[in-house]
Amino acid sequence: MYDLVTTISYKKNMISNYHTHCALCDGKMMPEDYVLSAIKKGFASIGFTSHAPVLFETSWTMKPENLPIYIRIVNNLKEEYKNDIQIYTGLETDFYPGCKDYRNYPKIDYTIGAIHFIYDEKNKKFMALDGSVDEFIETLDITFNGDIRSLVETYYNLLGEMVVTHTPNILAHLDVIKKNNMNNRFFNESDLWYRKKVEELLYIIKENKVIVEVNTGGISRGYTTDVYPSSWILKLMKQLDIPLVLNSDAHHPDWIDTYYNNALDIIKNAGYTHERILYNGQWQDVPL
Ligand SMILES: [Zn+2]
Ligand SMILES: [Zn+2]
């Protein structure tokens, strides 16, 4: 893991992506295909973050036996393409009762912490939070008796708990809970209770020095028309001086920079001039 943060005055925009899936989890194509795409698009660096294995069977996380293979493949690519691009080995990790802590796993450079599901103690079942709309409704009805505020607040509480107890380098798609909320179908982001909950989380993030990603993945996969997090949250983050990184959450080599130009406008509009990336083995602030 790399801890040191420095600011070096690079002259140009260092296009990069630190949130990349591949065929070893729920992405398409192998890591090398993403590296070749990144080189072609002039990227300075790319970080792989397959979904780390979880303690139960899923269709989207890496199988435990594939973890050493994944690390070996990415590490070999680091060496093979070292003259063309910097490559880092990360994991997108889930936080739930009894989850494995991958932060100091050998040869893992960094982690992106996420909440994709929640454990329903009453029914002894894991329930999806960022799945399809039908899955979302199932979680809302079965686990939360239809109480959307309780569901959303539980999501943000879990993020806060993860940031404190399993502090990742980067927080994944902060408000992914809005994924199925097109046209305010379930809740309204401008409601005071929602804003207060987000704000409460931002203070915890600030305190624990976590980087928040601006994630364009919901757009490339057709789920949303907006980045995570929403621009009003980005403006609050800027006020608190929380570092951010622009990521595509790519599941296909062609999507490693999807919506980047628009996202850059949104980020700059929130007042940001720099993003924090892992470069030359250090977390550094580079110009956008
Ligand atoms: Zn995710
Ligand atoms: Zn992801």
mmCIF file of C-alpha atoms and ligand atoms in Angstrom:
data_model
loop_
_atom_site.group_PDB
_atom_site.id
_atom_site.type_symbol
_atom_site.label_atom_id
_atom_site.label_comp_id
_atom_site.label_asym_id
_atom_site.label_seq_id
_atom_site.Cartn_x
_atom_site.Cartn_y
_atom_site.Cartn_z
ATOM 1 C CA MET A 1 0.000 0.000 0.000
ATOM 2 C CA TYR A 2 1.223 3.517 -0.742
ATOM 3 C CA ASP A 3 0.558 6.195 1.863
ATOM 4 C CA LEU A 4 2.706 9.155 0.976
ATOM 5 C CA VAL A 5 0.999 12.068 -0.691
ATOM 6 C CA THR A 6 2.989 14.638 -2.581
ATOM 7 C CA THR A 7 2.198 17.442 -4.959
ATOM 8 C CA ILE A 8 4.416 17.618 -8.004
ATOM 9 C CA SER A 9 3.777 20.195 -10.690
ATOM 10 C CA TYR A 10 3.139 18.136 -13.786
ATOM 11 C CA LYS A 11 2.392 20.297 -16.790
ATOM 12 C CA LYS A 12 -0.301 18.342 -18.571
ATOM 13 C CA ASN A 13 -3.469 16.504 -17.758
ATOM 14 C CA MET A 14 -2.477 12.964 -16.717
ATOM 15 C CA ILE A 15 -5.314 10.895 -18.085
ATOM 16 C CA SER A 16 -5.763 7.770 -16.005
ATOM 17 C CA ASN A 17 -8.259 5.311 -14.553
ATOM 18 C CA TYR A 18 -7.949 3.515 -11.223
ATOM 19 C CA HIS A 19 -11.228 1.586 -11.389
ATOM 20 C CA THR A 20 -11.021 -1.184 -13.990
ATOM 21 C CA HIS A 21 -12.784 -4.549 -14.155
ATOM 22 C CA CYS A 22 -11.938 -7.429 -16.514
ATOM 23 C CA ALA A 23 -12.925 -11.009 -17.351
ATOM 24 C CA LEU A 24 -11.600 -12.218 -13.979
ATOM 25 C CA CYS A 25 -14.688 -10.644 -12.332
ATOM 26 C CA ASP A 26 -17.678 -9.171 -14.204
ATOM 27 C CA GLY A 27 -15.813 -7.261 -16.923
ATOM 28 C CA LYS A 28 -15.234 -8.176 -20.550
ATOM 29 C CA MET A 29 -11.794 -9.061 -22.012
ATOM 30 C CA MET A 30 -8.476 -9.628 -20.300
ATOM 31 C CA PRO A 31 -6.308 -7.045 -18.458
ATOM 32 C CA GLU A 32 -3.905 -6.734 -21.400
ATOM 33 C CA ASP A 33 -6.756 -5.526 -23.646
ATOM 34 C CA TYR A 34 -7.360 -2.640 -21.208
ATOM 35 C CA VAL A 35 -3.634 -1.824 -21.094
ATOM 36 C CA LEU A 36 -3.469 -1.677 -24.904
ATOM 37 C CA SER A 37 -6.578 0.518 -25.026
ATOM 38 C CA ALA A 38 -5.109 2.832 -22.347
ATOM 39 C CA ILE A 39 -1.810 3.159 -24.235
ATOM 40 C CA LYS A 40 -3.693 3.925 -27.465
ATOM 41 C CA LYS A 41 -5.682 6.644 -25.686
ATOM 42 C CA GLY A 42 -2.511 8.218 -24.246
ATOM 43 C CA PHE A 43 -3.108 7.263 -20.606
ATOM 44 C CA ALA A 44 -0.355 7.939 -18.070
ATOM 45 C CA SER A 45 -1.501 5.093 -15.820
ATOM 46 C CA ILE A 46 -4.141 2.450 -15.246
ATOM 47 C CA GLY A 47 -5.150 0.607 -12.072
ATOM 48 C CA PHE A 48 -7.014 -2.709 -12.067
ATOM 49 C CA THR A 49 -9.697 -3.282 -9.445
ATOM 50 C CA SER A 50 -11.473 -6.581 -9.937
ATOM 51 C CA HIS A 51 -14.222 -7.247 -7.406
ATOM 52 C CA ALA A 52 -12.416 -9.000 -4.544
ATOM 53 C CA PRO A 53 -13.781 -12.441 -3.590
ATOM 54 C CA VAL A 54 -16.620 -12.365 -1.043
ATOM 55 C CA LEU A 55 -17.623 -15.069 1.444
ATOM 56 C CA PHE A 56 -20.549 -16.301 -0.633
ATOM 57 C CA GLU A 57 -21.222 -17.122 -4.263
ATOM 58 C CA THR A 58 -21.944 -14.284 -6.716
ATOM 59 C CA SER A 59 -21.911 -13.834 -10.481
ATOM 60 C CA TRP A 60 -19.800 -10.669 -10.314
ATOM 61 C CA THR A 61 -16.933 -11.112 -7.818
ATOM 62 C CA MET A 62 -13.631 -12.868 -8.467
ATOM 63 C CA LYS A 63 -13.504 -16.536 -7.502
ATOM 64 C CA PRO A 64 -11.030 -16.960 -4.588
ATOM 65 C CA GLU A 65 -8.823 -19.277 -6.659
ATOM 66 C CA ASN A 66 -8.514 -16.582 -9.332
ATOM 67 C CA LEU A 67 -7.073 -13.930 -7.007
ATOM 68 C CA PRO A 68 -3.416 -15.113 -7.260
ATOM 69 C CA ILE A 69 -3.842 -15.498 -11.030
ATOM 70 C CA TYR A 70 -5.231 -11.950 -11.296
ATOM 71 C CA ILE A 71 -2.311 -10.529 -9.302
ATOM 72 C CA ARG A 72 0.215 -12.446 -11.407
ATOM 73 C CA ILE A 73 -1.327 -11.331 -14.708
ATOM 74 C CA VAL A 74 -1.405 -7.637 -13.724
ATOM 75 C CA ASN A 75 2.110 -7.750 -12.259
ATOM 76 C CA ASN A 76 3.464 -9.313 -15.449
ATOM 77 C CA LEU A 77 1.812 -6.545 -17.473
ATOM 78 C CA LYS A 78 3.432 -3.912 -15.218
ATOM 79 C CA GLU A 79 6.813 -5.221 -16.254
ATOM 80 C CA GLU A 80 5.984 -5.872 -19.901
ATOM 81 C CA TYR A 81 4.580 -2.389 -20.558
ATOM 82 C CA LYS A 82 6.721 -0.370 -18.120
ATOM 83 C CA ASN A 83 8.073 1.856 -20.899
ATOM 84 C CA ASP A 84 4.586 2.740 -22.131
ATOM 85 C CA ILE A 85 2.336 3.121 -19.093
ATOM 86 C CA GLN A 86 2.245 2.750 -15.313
ATOM 87 C CA ILE A 87 0.062 -0.122 -14.118
ATOM 88 C CA TYR A 88 -1.219 -0.709 -10.573
ATOM 89 C CA THR A 89 -2.858 -3.699 -8.925
ATOM 90 C CA GLY A 90 -5.914 -2.861 -6.857
ATOM 91 C CA LEU A 91 -9.106 -4.483 -5.645
ATOM 92 C CA GLU A 92 -12.660 -3.199 -5.321
ATOM 93 C CA THR A 93 -13.598 -4.523 -1.888
ATOM 94 C CA ASP A 94 -16.991 -4.942 -0.249
ATOM 95 C CA PHE A 95 -17.774 -4.168 3.381
ATOM 96 C CA TYR A 96 -20.207 -6.454 5.256
ATOM 97 C CA PRO A 97 -20.245 -8.415 8.530
ATOM 98 C CA GLY A 98 -17.241 -10.747 8.620
ATOM 99 C CA CYS A 99 -15.738 -9.414 5.370
ATOM 100 C CA LYS A 100 -12.103 -10.153 4.581
ATOM 101 C CA ASP A 101 -9.683 -7.238 4.842
ATOM 102 C CA TYR A 102 -7.656 -7.010 1.618
ATOM 103 C CA ARG A 103 -5.849 -3.763 2.392
ATOM 104 C CA ASN A 104 -2.540 -5.414 3.226
ATOM 105 C CA TYR A 105 -2.915 -8.374 0.905
ATOM 106 C CA PRO A 106 0.471 -9.145 -0.716
ATOM 107 C CA LYS A 107 1.172 -7.229 -3.939
ATOM 108 C CA ILE A 108 -2.033 -5.183 -3.761
ATOM 109 C CA ASP A 109 -1.191 -1.500 -4.311
ATOM 110 C CA TYR A 110 -4.526 0.008 -3.227
ATOM 111 C CA THR A 111 -8.202 -0.674 -2.557
ATOM 112 C CA ILE A 112 -11.456 0.956 -3.594
ATOM 113 C CA GLY A 113 -14.075 0.432 -0.901
ATOM 114 C CA ALA A 114 -17.703 -0.107 -1.924
ATOM 115 C CA ILE A 115 -21.098 -1.113 -0.600
ATOM 116 C CA HIS A 116 -22.965 -3.138 -3.246
ATOM 117 C CA PHE A 117 -25.200 -5.149 -0.913
ATOM 118 C CA ILE A 118 -26.408 -5.311 2.645
ATOM 119 C CA TYR A 119 -26.836 -8.187 5.077
ATOM 120 C CA ASP A 120 -30.448 -8.642 6.171
ATOM 121 C CA GLU A 121 -30.104 -10.092 9.686
ATOM 122 C CA LYS A 122 -33.772 -10.942 10.040
ATOM 123 C CA ASN A 123 -33.869 -13.021 6.868
ATOM 124 C CA LYS A 124 -30.189 -14.072 7.024
ATOM 125 C CA LYS A 125 -29.716 -13.008 3.414
ATOM 126 C CA PHE A 126 -27.512 -10.634 1.436
ATOM 127 C CA MET A 127 -29.673 -8.115 -0.439
ATOM 128 C CA ALA A 128 -28.599 -6.021 -3.452
ATOM 129 C CA LEU A 129 -28.349 -2.242 -3.202
ATOM 130 C CA ASP A 130 -27.026 -1.290 -6.632
ATOM 131 C CA GLY A 131 -28.545 -4.100 -8.689
ATOM 132 C CA SER A 132 -31.509 -3.936 -11.055
ATOM 133 C CA VAL A 133 -34.614 -1.941 -10.179
ATOM 134 C CA ASP A 134 -36.451 -5.187 -9.333
ATOM 135 C CA GLU A 135 -33.683 -6.187 -6.915
ATOM 136 C CA PHE A 136 -33.743 -2.710 -5.390
ATOM 137 C CA ILE A 137 -37.508 -2.940 -4.817
ATOM 138 C CA GLU A 138 -37.061 -6.397 -3.304
ATOM 139 C CA THR A 139 -34.487 -5.031 -0.826
ATOM 140 C CA LEU A 140 -36.715 -2.042 -0.070
ATOM 141 C CA ASP A 141 -39.807 -4.189 0.579
ATOM 142 C CA ILE A 142 -38.283 -7.231 2.278
ATOM 143 C CA THR A 143 -35.475 -5.701 4.343
ATOM 144 C CA PHE A 144 -36.829 -2.199 4.961
ATOM 145 C CA ASN A 145 -40.628 -2.718 4.870
ATOM 146 C CA GLY A 146 -40.863 -0.139 2.088
ATOM 147 C CA ASP A 147 -39.106 2.579 4.110
ATOM 148 C CA ILE A 148 -36.824 4.251 1.555
ATOM 149 C CA ARG A 149 -35.344 6.699 4.050
ATOM 150 C CA SER A 150 -34.271 3.827 6.271
ATOM 151 C CA LEU A 151 -32.677 2.025 3.291
ATOM 152 C CA VAL A 152 -30.774 5.113 2.123
ATOM 153 C CA GLU A 153 -29.632 6.061 5.630
ATOM 154 C CA THR A 154 -28.459 2.492 6.269
ATOM 155 C CA TYR A 155 -26.427 2.659 3.046
ATOM 156 C CA TYR A 156 -24.682 5.884 4.104
ATOM 157 C CA ASN A 157 -24.154 4.580 7.656
ATOM 158 C CA LEU A 158 -22.427 1.503 6.234
ATOM 159 C CA LEU A 159 -20.191 3.658 4.029
ATOM 160 C CA GLY A 160 -19.227 5.688 7.100
ATOM 161 C CA GLU A 161 -18.496 2.541 9.102
ATOM 162 C CA MET A 162 -16.345 1.187 6.273
ATOM 163 C CA VAL A 163 -14.405 4.453 5.981
ATOM 164 C CA VAL A 164 -13.626 4.343 9.707
ATOM 165 C CA THR A 165 -12.923 0.631 10.242
ATOM 166 C CA HIS A 166 -11.647 -0.545 6.812
ATOM 167 C CA THR A 167 -10.367 2.789 5.457
ATOM 168 C CA PRO A 168 -9.823 2.272 1.703
ATOM 169 C CA ASN A 169 -7.600 4.491 -0.441
ATOM 170 C CA ILE A 170 -10.568 5.429 -2.627
ATOM 171 C CA LEU A 171 -14.303 5.426 -1.910
ATOM 172 C CA ALA A 172 -16.261 3.852 -4.787
ATOM 173 C CA HIS A 173 -19.298 5.513 -6.423
ATOM 174 C CA LEU A 174 -20.383 7.445 -3.290
ATOM 175 C CA ASP A 175 -24.066 7.900 -4.182
ATOM 176 C CA VAL A 176 -24.627 4.744 -6.243
ATOM 177 C CA ILE A 177 -27.856 4.443 -4.251
ATOM 178 C CA LYS A 178 -29.322 6.893 -6.813
ATOM 179 C CA LYS A 179 -28.761 4.372 -9.618
ATOM 180 C CA ASN A 180 -32.441 3.316 -9.744
ATOM 181 C CA ASN A 181 -33.737 6.729 -8.717
ATOM 182 C CA MET A 182 -34.341 8.215 -12.188
ATOM 183 C CA ASN A 183 -36.893 11.068 -12.026
ATOM 184 C CA ASN A 184 -36.834 10.865 -8.192
ATOM 185 C CA ARG A 185 -38.724 7.591 -8.339
ATOM 186 C CA PHE A 186 -37.817 6.637 -4.758
ATOM 187 C CA PHE A 187 -36.393 9.739 -3.028
ATOM 188 C CA ASN A 188 -35.432 13.337 -3.641
ATOM 189 C CA GLU A 189 -31.774 14.314 -3.322
ATOM 190 C CA SER A 190 -32.755 17.827 -2.328
ATOM 191 C CA ASP A 191 -34.625 16.600 0.781
ATOM 192 C CA LEU A 192 -32.957 17.864 3.921
ATOM 193 C CA TRP A 193 -32.566 14.401 5.513
ATOM 194 C CA TYR A 194 -30.725 13.154 2.402
ATOM 195 C CA ARG A 195 -28.398 16.150 2.262
ATOM 196 C CA LYS A 196 -27.630 15.847 5.970
ATOM 197 C CA LYS A 197 -26.773 12.165 5.619
ATOM 198 C CA VAL A 198 -24.373 12.855 2.717
ATOM 199 C CA GLU A 199 -22.795 15.747 4.581
ATOM 200 C CA GLU A 200 -22.284 13.572 7.678
ATOM 201 C CA LEU A 201 -20.445 11.032 5.507
ATOM 202 C CA LEU A 202 -18.259 13.716 3.913
ATOM 203 C CA TYR A 203 -16.980 14.756 7.343
ATOM 204 C CA ILE A 204 -16.030 11.132 8.075
ATOM 205 C CA ILE A 205 -14.289 10.875 4.691
ATOM 206 C CA LYS A 206 -12.386 14.084 5.353
ATOM 207 C CA GLU A 207 -11.316 12.922 8.814
ATOM 208 C CA ASN A 208 -10.022 9.609 7.436
ATOM 209 C CA LYS A 209 -8.240 11.142 4.414
ATOM 210 C CA VAL A 210 -10.030 9.023 1.828
ATOM 211 C CA ILE A 211 -10.065 9.952 -1.867
ATOM 212 C CA VAL A 212 -13.532 10.092 -3.447
ATOM 213 C CA GLU A 213 -13.829 8.945 -7.037
ATOM 214 C CA VAL A 214 -15.890 10.653 -9.688
ATOM 215 C CA ASN A 215 -17.270 7.562 -11.408
ATOM 216 C CA THR A 216 -18.618 7.613 -14.985
ATOM 217 C CA GLY A 217 -19.440 3.875 -15.035
ATOM 218 C CA GLY A 218 -23.189 4.270 -14.599
ATOM 219 C CA ILE A 219 -23.281 6.258 -17.844
ATOM 220 C CA SER A 220 -21.219 3.861 -19.982
ATOM 221 C CA ARG A 221 -23.428 0.985 -18.850
ATOM 222 C CA GLY A 222 -26.602 2.997 -19.483
ATOM 223 C CA TYR A 223 -27.870 3.055 -15.870
ATOM 224 C CA THR A 224 -27.699 6.802 -15.232
ATOM 225 C CA THR A 225 -27.181 10.044 -17.104
ATOM 226 C CA ASP A 226 -25.035 11.542 -14.347
ATOM 227 C CA VAL A 227 -21.708 10.814 -12.674
ATOM 228 C CA TYR A 228 -21.387 9.556 -9.086
ATOM 229 C CA PRO A 229 -21.428 11.648 -6.958
ATOM 230 C CA SER A 230 -23.894 14.386 -7.980
ATOM 231 C CA SER A 231 -22.444 17.833 -8.612
ATOM 232 C CA TRP A 232 -23.893 19.371 -5.417
ATOM 233 C CA ILE A 233 -21.932 16.737 -3.475
ATOM 234 C CA LEU A 234 -18.768 17.572 -5.439
ATOM 235 C CA LYS A 235 -19.192 21.221 -4.461
ATOM 236 C CA LEU A 236 -19.491 20.263 -0.772
ATOM 237 C CA MET A 237 -16.425 18.027 -1.140
ATOM 238 C CA LYS A 238 -14.459 20.933 -2.559
ATOM 239 C CA GLN A 239 -15.448 23.112 0.397
ATOM 240 C CA LEU A 240 -14.070 20.409 2.691
ATOM 241 C CA ASP A 241 -10.968 20.011 0.507
ATOM 242 C CA ILE A 242 -11.591 16.275 -0.017
ATOM 243 C CA PRO A 243 -9.335 14.890 -2.779
ATOM 244 C CA LEU A 244 -10.927 13.258 -5.807
ATOM 245 C CA VAL A 245 -9.922 11.010 -8.697
ATOM 246 C CA LEU A 246 -11.686 10.620 -12.045
ATOM 247 C CA ASN A 247 -12.487 6.943 -12.752
ATOM 248 C CA SER A 248 -14.531 5.162 -15.415
ATOM 249 C CA ASP A 249 -15.329 1.894 -13.556
ATOM 250 C CA ALA A 250 -14.698 0.332 -16.983
ATOM 251 C CA HIS A 251 -16.062 -3.143 -17.700
ATOM 252 C CA HIS A 252 -14.847 -3.070 -21.335
ATOM 253 C CA PRO A 253 -11.532 -1.776 -22.808
ATOM 254 C CA ASP A 254 -13.402 0.718 -25.026
ATOM 255 C CA TRP A 255 -14.998 2.350 -21.980
ATOM 256 C CA ILE A 256 -11.891 3.315 -20.013
ATOM 257 C CA ASP A 257 -12.498 7.028 -20.685
ATOM 258 C CA THR A 258 -16.227 7.138 -21.339
ATOM 259 C CA TYR A 259 -17.771 10.533 -20.512
ATOM 260 C CA TYR A 260 -14.391 11.823 -19.250
ATOM 261 C CA ASN A 261 -14.684 15.186 -21.037
ATOM 262 C CA ASN A 262 -18.106 15.919 -19.562
ATOM 263 C CA ALA A 263 -16.995 14.665 -16.133
ATOM 264 C CA LEU A 264 -13.976 16.988 -16.267
ATOM 265 C CA ASP A 265 -16.314 19.927 -16.885
ATOM 266 C CA ILE A 266 -18.478 18.879 -13.920
ATOM 267 C CA ILE A 267 -15.410 18.500 -11.669
ATOM 268 C CA LYS A 268 -13.905 21.853 -12.701
ATOM 269 C CA ASN A 269 -17.284 23.490 -12.283
ATOM 270 C CA ALA A 270 -17.268 22.305 -8.665
ATOM 271 C CA GLY A 271 -14.006 24.226 -8.226
ATOM 272 C CA TYR A 272 -11.465 21.419 -8.456
ATOM 273 C CA THR A 273 -8.174 22.068 -10.287
ATOM 274 C CA HIS A 274 -6.376 18.819 -9.327
ATOM 275 C CA GLU A 275 -7.063 15.135 -8.910
ATOM 276 C CA ARG A 276 -5.183 12.719 -6.673
ATOM 277 C CA ILE A 277 -3.652 9.731 -8.473
ATOM 278 C CA LEU A 278 -1.154 6.982 -7.761
ATOM 279 C CA TYR A 279 1.878 7.831 -9.878
ATOM 280 C CA ASN A 280 5.532 6.842 -9.561
ATOM 281 C CA GLY A 281 4.417 4.790 -6.570
ATOM 282 C CA GLN A 282 3.017 7.784 -4.661
ATOM 283 C CA TRP A 283 -0.388 9.369 -4.276
ATOM 284 C CA GLN A 284 0.023 12.796 -5.809
ATOM 285 C CA ASP A 285 -2.088 15.787 -6.785
ATOM 286 C CA VAL A 286 -1.862 16.418 -10.510
ATOM 287 C CA PRO A 287 -3.613 19.086 -12.619
ATOM 288 C CA LEU A 288 -6.887 18.222 -14.287
HETATM 289 ZN ZN ZN B 1 -18.702 -0.946 -7.601
HETATM 290 ZN ZN ZN B 2 -16.420 -1.272 -10.008
#
